[in-house]
PDB file of C-alpha atoms in Angstrom:
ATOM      1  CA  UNK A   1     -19.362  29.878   3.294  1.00 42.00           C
ATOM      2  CA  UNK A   2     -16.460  31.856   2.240  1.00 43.00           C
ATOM      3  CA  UNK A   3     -18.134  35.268   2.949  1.00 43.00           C
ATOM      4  CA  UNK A   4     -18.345  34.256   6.555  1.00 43.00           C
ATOM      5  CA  UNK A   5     -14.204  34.947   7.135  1.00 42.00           C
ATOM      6  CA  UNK A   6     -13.979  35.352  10.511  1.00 41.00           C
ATOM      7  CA  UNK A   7     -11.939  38.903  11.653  1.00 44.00           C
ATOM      8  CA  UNK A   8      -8.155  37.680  11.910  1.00 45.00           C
ATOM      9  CA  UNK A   9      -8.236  36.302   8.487  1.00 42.00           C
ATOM     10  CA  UNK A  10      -8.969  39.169   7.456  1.00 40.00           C
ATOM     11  CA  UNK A  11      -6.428  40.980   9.018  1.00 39.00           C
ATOM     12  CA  UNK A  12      -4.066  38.345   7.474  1.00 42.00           C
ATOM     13  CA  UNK A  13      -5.079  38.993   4.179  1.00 41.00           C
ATOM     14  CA  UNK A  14      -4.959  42.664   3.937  1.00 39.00           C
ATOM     15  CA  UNK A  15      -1.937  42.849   6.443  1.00 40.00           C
ATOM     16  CA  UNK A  16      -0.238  39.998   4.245  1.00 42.00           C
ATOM     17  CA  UNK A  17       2.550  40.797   6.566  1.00 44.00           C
ATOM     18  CA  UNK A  18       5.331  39.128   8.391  1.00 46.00           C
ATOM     19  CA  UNK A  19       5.619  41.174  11.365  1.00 46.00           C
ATOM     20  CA  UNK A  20       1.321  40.567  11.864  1.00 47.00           C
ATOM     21  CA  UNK A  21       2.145  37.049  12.049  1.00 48.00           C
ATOM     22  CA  UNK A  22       5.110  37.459  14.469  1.00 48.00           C
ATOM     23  CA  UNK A  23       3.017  39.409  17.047  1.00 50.00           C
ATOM     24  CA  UNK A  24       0.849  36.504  17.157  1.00 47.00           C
ATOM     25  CA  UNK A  25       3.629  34.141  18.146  1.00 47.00           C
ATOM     26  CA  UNK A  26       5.299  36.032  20.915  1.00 48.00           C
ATOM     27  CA  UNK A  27       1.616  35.904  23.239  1.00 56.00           C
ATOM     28  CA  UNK A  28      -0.684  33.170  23.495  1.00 72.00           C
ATOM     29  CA  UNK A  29      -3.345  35.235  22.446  1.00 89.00           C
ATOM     30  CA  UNK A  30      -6.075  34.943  20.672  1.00 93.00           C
ATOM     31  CA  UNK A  31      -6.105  34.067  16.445  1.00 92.00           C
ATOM     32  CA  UNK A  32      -9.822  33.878  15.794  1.00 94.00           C
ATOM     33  CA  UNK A  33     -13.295  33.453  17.132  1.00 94.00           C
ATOM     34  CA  UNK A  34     -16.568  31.955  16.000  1.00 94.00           C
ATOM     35  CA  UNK A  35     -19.366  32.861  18.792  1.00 92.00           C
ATOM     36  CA  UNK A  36     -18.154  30.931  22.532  1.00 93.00           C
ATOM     37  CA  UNK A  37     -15.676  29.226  20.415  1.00 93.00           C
ATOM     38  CA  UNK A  38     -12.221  30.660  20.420  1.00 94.00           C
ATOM     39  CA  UNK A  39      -8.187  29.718  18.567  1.00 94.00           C
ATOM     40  CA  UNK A  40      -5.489  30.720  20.239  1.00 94.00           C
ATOM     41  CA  UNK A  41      -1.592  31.286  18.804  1.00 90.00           C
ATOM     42  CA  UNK A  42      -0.980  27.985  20.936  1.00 91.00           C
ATOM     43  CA  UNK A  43      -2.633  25.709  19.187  1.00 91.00           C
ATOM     44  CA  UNK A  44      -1.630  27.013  15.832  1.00 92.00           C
ATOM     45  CA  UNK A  45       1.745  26.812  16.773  1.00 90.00           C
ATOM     46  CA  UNK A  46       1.251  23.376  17.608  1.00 90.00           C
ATOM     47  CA  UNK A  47       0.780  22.419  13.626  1.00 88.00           C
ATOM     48  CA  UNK A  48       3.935  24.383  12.748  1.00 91.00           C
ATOM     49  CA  UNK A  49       6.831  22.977  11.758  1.00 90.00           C
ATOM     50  CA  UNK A  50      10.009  24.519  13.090  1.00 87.00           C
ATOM     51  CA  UNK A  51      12.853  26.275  10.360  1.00 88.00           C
ATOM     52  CA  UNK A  52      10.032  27.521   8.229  1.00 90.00           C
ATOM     53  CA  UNK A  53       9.581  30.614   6.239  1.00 92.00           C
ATOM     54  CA  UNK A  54       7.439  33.191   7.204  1.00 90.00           C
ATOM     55  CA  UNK A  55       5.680  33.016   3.638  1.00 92.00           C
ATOM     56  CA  UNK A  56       4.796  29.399   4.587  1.00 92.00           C
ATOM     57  CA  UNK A  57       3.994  30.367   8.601  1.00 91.00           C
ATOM     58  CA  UNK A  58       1.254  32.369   6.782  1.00 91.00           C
ATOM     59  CA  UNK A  59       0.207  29.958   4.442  1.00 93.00           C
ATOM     60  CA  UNK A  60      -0.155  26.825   7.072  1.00 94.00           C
ATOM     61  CA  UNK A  61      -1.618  29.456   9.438  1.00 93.00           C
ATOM     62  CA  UNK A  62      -4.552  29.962   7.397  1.00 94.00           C
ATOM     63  CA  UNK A  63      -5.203  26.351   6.267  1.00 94.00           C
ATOM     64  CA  UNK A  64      -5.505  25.484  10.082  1.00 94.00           C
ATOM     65  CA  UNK A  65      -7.790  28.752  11.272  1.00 95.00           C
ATOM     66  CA  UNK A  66     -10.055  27.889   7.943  1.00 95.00           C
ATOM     67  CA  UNK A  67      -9.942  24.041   8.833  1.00 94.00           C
ATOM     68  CA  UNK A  68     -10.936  24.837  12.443  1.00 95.00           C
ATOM     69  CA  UNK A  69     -13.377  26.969  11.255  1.00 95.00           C
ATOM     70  CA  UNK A  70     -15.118  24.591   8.993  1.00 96.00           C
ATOM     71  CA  UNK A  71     -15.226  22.402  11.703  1.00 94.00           C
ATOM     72  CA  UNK A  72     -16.913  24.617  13.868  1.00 94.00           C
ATOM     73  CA  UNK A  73     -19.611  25.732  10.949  1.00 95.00           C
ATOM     74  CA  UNK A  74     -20.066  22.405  10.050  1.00 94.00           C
ATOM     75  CA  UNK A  75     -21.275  21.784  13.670  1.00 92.00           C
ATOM     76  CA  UNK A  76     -22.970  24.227  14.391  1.00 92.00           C
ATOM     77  CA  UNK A  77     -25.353  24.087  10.509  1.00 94.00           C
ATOM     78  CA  UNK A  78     -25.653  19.920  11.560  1.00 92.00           C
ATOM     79  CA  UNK A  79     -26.911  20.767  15.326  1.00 90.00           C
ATOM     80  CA  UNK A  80     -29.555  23.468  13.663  1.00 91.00           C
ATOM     81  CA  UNK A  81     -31.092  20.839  10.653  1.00 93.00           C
ATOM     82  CA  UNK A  82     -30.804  17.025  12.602  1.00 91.00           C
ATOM     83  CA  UNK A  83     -33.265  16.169  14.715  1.00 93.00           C
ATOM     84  CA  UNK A  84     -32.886  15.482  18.682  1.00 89.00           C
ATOM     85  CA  UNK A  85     -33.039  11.639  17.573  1.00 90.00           C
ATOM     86  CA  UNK A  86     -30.420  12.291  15.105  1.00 91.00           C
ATOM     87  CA  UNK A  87     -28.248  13.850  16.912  1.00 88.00           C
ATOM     88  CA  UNK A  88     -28.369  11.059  19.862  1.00 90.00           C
ATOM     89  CA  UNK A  89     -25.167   9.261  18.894  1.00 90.00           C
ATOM     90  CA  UNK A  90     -24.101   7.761  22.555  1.00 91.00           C
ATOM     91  CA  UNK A  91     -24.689   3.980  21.088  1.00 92.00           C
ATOM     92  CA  UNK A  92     -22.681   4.462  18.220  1.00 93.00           C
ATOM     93  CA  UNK A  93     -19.756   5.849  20.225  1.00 94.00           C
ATOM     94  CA  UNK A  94     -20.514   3.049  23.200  1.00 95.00           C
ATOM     95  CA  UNK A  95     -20.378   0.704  20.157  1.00 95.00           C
ATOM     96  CA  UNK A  96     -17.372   2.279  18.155  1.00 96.00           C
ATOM     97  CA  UNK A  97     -15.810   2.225  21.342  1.00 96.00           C
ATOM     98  CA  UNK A  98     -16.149  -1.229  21.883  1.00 96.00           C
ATOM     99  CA  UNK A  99     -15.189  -2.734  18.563  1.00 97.00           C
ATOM    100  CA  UNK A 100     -11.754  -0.435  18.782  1.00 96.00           C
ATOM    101  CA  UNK A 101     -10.738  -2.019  22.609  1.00 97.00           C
ATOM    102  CA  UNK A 102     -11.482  -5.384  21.162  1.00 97.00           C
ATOM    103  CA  UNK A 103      -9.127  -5.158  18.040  1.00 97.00           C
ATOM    104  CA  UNK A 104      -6.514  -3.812  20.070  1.00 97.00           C
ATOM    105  CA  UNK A 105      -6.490  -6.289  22.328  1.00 97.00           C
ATOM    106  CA  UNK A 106      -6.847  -8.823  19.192  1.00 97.00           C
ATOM    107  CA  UNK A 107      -3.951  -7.542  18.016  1.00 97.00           C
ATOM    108  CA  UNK A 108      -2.285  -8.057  21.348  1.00 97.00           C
ATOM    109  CA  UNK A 109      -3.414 -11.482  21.610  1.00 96.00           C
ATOM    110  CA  UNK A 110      -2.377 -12.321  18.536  1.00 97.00           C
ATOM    111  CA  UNK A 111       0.904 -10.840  18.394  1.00 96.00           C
ATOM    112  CA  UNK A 112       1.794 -12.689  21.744  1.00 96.00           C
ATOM    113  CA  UNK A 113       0.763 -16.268  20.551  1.00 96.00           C
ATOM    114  CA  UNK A 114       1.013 -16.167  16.390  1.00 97.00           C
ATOM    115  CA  UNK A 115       3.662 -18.792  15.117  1.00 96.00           C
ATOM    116  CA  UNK A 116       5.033 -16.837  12.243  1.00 96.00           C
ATOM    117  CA  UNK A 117       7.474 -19.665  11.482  1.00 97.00           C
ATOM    118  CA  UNK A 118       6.602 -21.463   8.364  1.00 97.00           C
ATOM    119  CA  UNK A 119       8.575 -23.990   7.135  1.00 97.00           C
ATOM    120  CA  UNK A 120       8.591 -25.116   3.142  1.00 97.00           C
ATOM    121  CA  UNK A 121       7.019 -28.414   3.514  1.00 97.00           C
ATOM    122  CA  UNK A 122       4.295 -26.240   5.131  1.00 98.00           C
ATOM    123  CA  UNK A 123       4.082 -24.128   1.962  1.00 98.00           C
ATOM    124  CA  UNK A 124       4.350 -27.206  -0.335  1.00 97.00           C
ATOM    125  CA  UNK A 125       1.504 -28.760   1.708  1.00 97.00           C
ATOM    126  CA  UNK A 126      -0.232 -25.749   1.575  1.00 98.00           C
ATOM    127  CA  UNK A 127      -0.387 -25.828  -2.199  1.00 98.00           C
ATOM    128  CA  UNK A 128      -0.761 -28.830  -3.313  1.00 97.00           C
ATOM    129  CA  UNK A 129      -4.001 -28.960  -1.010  1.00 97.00           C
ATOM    130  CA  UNK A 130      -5.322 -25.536  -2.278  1.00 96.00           C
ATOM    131  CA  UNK A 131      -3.925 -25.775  -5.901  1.00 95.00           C
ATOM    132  CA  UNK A 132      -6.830 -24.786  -7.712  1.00 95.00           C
ATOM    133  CA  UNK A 133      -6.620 -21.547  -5.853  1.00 96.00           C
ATOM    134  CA  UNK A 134      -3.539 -20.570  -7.758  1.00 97.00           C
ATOM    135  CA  UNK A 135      -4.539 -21.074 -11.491  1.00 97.00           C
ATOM    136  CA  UNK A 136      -3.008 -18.064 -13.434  1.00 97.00           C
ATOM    137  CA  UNK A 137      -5.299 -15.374 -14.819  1.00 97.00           C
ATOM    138  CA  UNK A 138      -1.989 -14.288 -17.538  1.00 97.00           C
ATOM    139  CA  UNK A 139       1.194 -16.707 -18.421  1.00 97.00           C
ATOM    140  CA  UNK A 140       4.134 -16.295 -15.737  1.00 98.00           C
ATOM    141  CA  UNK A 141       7.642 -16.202 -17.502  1.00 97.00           C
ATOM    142  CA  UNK A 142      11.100 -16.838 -16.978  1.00 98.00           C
ATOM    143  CA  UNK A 143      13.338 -14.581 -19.073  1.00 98.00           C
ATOM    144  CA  UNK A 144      15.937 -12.000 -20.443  1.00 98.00           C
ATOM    145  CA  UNK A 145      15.449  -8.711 -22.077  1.00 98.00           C
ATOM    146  CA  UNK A 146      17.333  -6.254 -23.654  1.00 97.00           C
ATOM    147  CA  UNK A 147      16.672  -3.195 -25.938  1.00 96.00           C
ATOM    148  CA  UNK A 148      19.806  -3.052 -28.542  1.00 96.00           C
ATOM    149  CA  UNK A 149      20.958  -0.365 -31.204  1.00 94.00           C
ATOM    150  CA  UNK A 150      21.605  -1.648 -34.815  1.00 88.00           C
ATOM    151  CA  UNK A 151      24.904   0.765 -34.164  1.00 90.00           C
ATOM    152  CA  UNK A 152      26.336  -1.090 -31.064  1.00 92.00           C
ATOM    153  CA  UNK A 153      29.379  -3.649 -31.848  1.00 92.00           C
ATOM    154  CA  UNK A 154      28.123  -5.677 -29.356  1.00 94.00           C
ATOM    155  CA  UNK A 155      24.759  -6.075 -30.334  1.00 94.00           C
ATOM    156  CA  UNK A 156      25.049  -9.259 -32.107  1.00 94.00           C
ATOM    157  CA  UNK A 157      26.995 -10.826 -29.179  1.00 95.00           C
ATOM    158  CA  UNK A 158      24.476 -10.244 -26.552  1.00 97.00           C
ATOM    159  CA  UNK A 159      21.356 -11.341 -28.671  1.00 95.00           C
ATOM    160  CA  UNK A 160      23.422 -14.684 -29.057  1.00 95.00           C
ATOM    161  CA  UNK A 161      24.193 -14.653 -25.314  1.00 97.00           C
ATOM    162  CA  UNK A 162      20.472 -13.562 -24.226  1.00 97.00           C
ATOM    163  CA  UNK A 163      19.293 -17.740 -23.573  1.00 96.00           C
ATOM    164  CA  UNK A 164      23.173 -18.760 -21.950  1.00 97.00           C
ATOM    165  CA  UNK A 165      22.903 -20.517 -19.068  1.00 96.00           C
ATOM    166  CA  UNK A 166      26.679 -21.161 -19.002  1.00 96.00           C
ATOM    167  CA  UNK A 167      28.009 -19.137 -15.818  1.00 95.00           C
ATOM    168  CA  UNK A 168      31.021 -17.727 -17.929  1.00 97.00           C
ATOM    169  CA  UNK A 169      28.897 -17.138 -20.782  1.00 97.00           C
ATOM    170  CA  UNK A 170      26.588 -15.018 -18.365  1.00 97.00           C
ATOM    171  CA  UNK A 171      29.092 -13.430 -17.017  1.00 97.00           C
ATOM    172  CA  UNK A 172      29.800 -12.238 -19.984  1.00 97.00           C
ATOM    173  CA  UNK A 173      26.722 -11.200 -20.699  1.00 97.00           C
ATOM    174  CA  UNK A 174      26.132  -9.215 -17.985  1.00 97.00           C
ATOM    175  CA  UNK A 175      29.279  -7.052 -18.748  1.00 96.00           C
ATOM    176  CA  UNK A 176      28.826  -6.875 -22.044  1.00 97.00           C
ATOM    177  CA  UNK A 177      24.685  -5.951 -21.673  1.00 96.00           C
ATOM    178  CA  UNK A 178      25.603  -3.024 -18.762  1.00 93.00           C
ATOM    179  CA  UNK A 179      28.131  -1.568 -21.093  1.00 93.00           C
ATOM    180  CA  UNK A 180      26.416  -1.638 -24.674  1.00 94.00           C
ATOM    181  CA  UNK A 181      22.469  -2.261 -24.205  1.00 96.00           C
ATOM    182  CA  UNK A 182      20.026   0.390 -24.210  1.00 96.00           C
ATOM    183  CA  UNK A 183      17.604  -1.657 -21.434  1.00 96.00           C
ATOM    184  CA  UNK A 184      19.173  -5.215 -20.052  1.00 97.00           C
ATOM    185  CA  UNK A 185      17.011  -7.083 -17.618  1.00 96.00           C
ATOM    186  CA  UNK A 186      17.698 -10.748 -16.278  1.00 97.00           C
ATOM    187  CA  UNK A 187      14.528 -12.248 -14.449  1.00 97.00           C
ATOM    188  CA  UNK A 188      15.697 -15.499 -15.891  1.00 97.00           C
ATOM    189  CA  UNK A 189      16.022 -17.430 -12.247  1.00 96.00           C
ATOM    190  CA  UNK A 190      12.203 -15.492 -11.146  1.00 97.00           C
ATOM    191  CA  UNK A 191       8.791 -16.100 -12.686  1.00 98.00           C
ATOM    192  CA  UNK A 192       7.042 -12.707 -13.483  1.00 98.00           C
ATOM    193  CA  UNK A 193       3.462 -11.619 -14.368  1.00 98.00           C
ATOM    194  CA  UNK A 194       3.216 -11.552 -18.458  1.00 97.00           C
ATOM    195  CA  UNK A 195       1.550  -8.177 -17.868  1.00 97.00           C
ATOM    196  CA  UNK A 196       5.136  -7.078 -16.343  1.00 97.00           C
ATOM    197  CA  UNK A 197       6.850  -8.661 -18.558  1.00 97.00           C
ATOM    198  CA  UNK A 198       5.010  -6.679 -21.401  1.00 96.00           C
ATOM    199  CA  UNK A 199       5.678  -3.940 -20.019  1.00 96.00           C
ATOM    200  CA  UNK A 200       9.550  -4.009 -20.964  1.00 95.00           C
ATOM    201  CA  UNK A 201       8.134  -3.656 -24.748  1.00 95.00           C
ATOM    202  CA  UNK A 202       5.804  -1.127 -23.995  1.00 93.00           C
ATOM    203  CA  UNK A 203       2.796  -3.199 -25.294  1.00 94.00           C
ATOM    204  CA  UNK A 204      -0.030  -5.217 -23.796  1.00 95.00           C
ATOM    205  CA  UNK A 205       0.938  -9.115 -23.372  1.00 95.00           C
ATOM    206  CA  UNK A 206      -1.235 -10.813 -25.701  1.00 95.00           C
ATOM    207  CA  UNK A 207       1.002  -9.027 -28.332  1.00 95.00           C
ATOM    208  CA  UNK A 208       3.884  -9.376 -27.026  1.00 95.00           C
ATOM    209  CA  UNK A 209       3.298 -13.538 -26.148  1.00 94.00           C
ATOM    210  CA  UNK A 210       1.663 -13.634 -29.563  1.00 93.00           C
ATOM    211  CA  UNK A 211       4.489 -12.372 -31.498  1.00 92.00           C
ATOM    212  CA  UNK A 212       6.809 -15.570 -29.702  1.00 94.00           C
ATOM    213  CA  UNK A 213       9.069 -17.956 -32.353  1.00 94.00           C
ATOM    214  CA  UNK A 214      10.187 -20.697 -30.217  1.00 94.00           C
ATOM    215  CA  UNK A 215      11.696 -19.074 -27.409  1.00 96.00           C
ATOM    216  CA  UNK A 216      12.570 -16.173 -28.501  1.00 96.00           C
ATOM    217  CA  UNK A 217      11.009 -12.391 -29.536  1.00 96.00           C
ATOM    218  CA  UNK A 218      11.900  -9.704 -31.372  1.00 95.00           C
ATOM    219  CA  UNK A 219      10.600  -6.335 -32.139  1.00 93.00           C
ATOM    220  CA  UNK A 220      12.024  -3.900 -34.151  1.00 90.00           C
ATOM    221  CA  UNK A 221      11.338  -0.007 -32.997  1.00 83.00           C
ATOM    222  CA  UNK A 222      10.031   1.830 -36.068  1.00 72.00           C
ATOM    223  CA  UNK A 223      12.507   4.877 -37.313  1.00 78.00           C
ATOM    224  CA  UNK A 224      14.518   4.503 -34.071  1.00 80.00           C
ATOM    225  CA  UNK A 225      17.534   1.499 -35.619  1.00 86.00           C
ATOM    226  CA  UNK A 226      16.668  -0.018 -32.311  1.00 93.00           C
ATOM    227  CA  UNK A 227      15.515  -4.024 -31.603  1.00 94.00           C
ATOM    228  CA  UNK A 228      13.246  -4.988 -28.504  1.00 96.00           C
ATOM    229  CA  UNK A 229      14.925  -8.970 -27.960  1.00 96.00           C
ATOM    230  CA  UNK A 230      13.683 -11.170 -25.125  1.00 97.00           C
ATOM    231  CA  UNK A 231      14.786 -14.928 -24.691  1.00 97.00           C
ATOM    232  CA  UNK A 232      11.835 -16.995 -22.760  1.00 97.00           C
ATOM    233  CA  UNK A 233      13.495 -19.812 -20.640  1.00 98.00           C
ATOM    234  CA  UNK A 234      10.150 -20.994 -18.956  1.00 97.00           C
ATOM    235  CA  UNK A 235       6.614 -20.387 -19.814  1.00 97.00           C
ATOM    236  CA  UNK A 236       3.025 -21.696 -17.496  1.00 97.00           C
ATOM    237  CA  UNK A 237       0.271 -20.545 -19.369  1.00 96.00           C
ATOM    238  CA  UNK A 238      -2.795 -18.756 -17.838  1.00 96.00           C
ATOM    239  CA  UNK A 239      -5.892 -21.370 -16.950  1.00 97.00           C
ATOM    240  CA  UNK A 240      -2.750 -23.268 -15.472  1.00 97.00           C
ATOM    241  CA  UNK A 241      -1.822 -24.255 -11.479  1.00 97.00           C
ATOM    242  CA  UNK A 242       0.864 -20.781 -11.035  1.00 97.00           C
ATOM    243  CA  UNK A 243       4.219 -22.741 -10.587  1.00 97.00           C
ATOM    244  CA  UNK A 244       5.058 -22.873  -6.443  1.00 97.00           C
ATOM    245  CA  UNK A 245       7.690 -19.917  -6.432  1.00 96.00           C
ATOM    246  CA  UNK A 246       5.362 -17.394  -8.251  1.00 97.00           C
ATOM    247  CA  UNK A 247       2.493 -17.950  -5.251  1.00 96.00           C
ATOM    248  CA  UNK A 248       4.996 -18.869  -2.107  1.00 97.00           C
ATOM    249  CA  UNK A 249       4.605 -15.407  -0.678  1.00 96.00           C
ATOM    250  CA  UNK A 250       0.799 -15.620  -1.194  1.00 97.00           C
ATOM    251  CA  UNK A 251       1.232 -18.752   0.472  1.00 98.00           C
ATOM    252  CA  UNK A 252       3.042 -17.454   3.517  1.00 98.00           C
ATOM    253  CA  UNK A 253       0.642 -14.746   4.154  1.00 97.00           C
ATOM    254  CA  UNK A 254      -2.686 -16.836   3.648  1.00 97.00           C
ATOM    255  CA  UNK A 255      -0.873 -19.669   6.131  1.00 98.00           C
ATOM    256  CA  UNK A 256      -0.539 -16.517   8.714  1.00 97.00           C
ATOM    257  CA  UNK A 257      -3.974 -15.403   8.266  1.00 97.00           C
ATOM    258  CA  UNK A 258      -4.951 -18.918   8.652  1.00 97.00           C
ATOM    259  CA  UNK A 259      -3.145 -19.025  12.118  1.00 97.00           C
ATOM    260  CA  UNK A 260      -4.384 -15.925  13.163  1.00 97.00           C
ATOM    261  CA  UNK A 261      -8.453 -16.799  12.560  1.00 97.00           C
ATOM    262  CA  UNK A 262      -7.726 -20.359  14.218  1.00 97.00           C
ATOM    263  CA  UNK A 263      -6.281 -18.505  17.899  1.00 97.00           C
ATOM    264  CA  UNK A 264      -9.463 -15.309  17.256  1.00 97.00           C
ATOM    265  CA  UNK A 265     -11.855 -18.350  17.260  1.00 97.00           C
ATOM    266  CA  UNK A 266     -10.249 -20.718  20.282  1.00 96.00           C
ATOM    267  CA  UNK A 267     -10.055 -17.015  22.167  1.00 96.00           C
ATOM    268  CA  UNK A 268     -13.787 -16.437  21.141  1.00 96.00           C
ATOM    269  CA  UNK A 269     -14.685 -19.703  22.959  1.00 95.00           C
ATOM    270  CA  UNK A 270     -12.660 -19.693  25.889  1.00 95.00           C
ATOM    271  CA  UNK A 271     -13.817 -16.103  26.532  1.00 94.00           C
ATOM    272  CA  UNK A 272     -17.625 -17.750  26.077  1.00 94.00           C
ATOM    273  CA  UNK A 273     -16.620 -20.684  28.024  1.00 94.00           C
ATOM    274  CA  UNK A 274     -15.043 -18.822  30.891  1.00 92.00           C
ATOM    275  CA  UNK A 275     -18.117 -16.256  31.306  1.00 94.00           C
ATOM    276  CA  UNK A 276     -20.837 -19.790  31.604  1.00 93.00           C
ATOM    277  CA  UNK A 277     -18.694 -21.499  33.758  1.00 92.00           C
ATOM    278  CA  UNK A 278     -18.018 -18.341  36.405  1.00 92.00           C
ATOM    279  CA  UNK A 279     -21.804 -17.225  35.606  1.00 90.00           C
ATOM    280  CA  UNK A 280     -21.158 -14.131  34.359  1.00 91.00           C
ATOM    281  CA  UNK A 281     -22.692 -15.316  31.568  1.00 89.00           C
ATOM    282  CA  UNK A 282     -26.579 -17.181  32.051  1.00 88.00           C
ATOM    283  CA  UNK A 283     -28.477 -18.138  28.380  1.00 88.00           C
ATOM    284  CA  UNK A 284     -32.383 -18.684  29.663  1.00 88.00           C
TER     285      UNK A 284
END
């Protein structure tokens, strides 16, 4: 395929020049030409983006000529091999055609009508009817992590301060983890996936969880004088109903979806309903 280069790429590529490419700007004239079909400067200007070099007007100028062209070849090699049967797409594109008016106007319908409102009793109602939906594949956890060096003064303050639920105490904390710890992270008001959660010691979870005394775990970083410390406020192990928070997004969104089958279905049979009673529709 890439023996067939049709004349002006040549011309680019042995020109390589900037003022070739600037007489083909001034003139809609034309860029290349593959039998009756023909590219003008017009419609490669088009796919140009303005301020550019002339380095890149080249470059994009040939990816768009050599995508056109493919186009073209492809084409014209399918029309030569398929058969006449083959070729006879009309019901796909009558059918295509269809099924793209009808989501667009679903999407219409919908966006008119859907009640995106959903209150928290919703949600709550929502889960405790569909709780088995939301056991956990890994553990969820509520915690704080922070990488330390043996060197900082601080160190032994803020692994004594990592499980403080005092607000002064995390206060103090905070100031004293942003100005001494390697890596501080509080997610201990949030549940998180173990498998994120891992990921802050740069191991898989079943290591990490495994390695747990009470609520705490450390790892020491080999040759590096560093320590890996998380404190573990809340645990729900996996095989376990995820706890509410962790799944109330999931909750929201499968509530919507809910909503929006329920008015596609009533608009399904009104639309059926309407067509037998004006006799547009008649079932023998």
């Amino acid at each position: 395929m890439r023996k067939f280069i049709i004349p002006s790429i040549i011309i680019l590529l042995t020109l390589s020049s900037c003022e070739f490419m600037s007489s083909l700007i001034h003139d809609d004239q034309l860029v290349a030409r593959i039998g009756k079909y023909k590219l003008y400067q017009s419609e490669v200007s088009r796919y140009l983006p303005a301020n550019i070099s002339a380095v890149d007007s080249v470059n994009l100028t040939m990816k768009y000529i050599n995508s056109w062209a493919t186009e073209i070849l492809y084409a014209k090699v399918a029309d030569s091999h398929l058969s006449k049967q083959e070729k006879d797409i009309a019901s796909e594109i009558e059918e295509y055609t269809r099924s793209l008016i009808k989501f667009r106007y679903e999407q219409h319908y919908v966006n008119d009508r859907l009640d995106t409102l959903i209150t928290e009793p919703q949600i709550k109602e929502y889960y405790q009817e569909h709780k088995r939906m939301f056991t956990l594949q890994r553990p969820v956890l509520k915690y704080r992590f922070a990488i330390l060096a043996e060197s900082s003064m601080d160190a032994g303050r803020i692994e004594k301060l990592l499980g403080a639920t005092d607000r002064d105490d995390v206060y103090l904390l905070d100031s004293l983890a942003k100005k001494s710890a390697i890596k501080y992270s509080d997610c201990s008001s949030e549940w998180v996936d173990a498998s994120v959660f891992a990921k802050e010691f740069g191991m898989d979870y079943p290591d990490v969880i495994s390695g747990m005394e009470g609520k705490r775990i450390e790892i020491e970083r080999s040759n590096s004088g560093e320590s890996m410390i998380a404190y573990v406020f809340d645990m729900v192990s996996a095989g376990r109903a995820a706890p509410l928070e962790f799944c109330e997004e999931q909750i929201r969104d499968m509530i919507l979806n809910t909503r929006k089958h329920e008015l596609l279905s009533t608009l399904e049979q009104d639309l059926l309903q309407d067509a037998l009673d004006h006799k547009q529709l008649v079932i023998y």
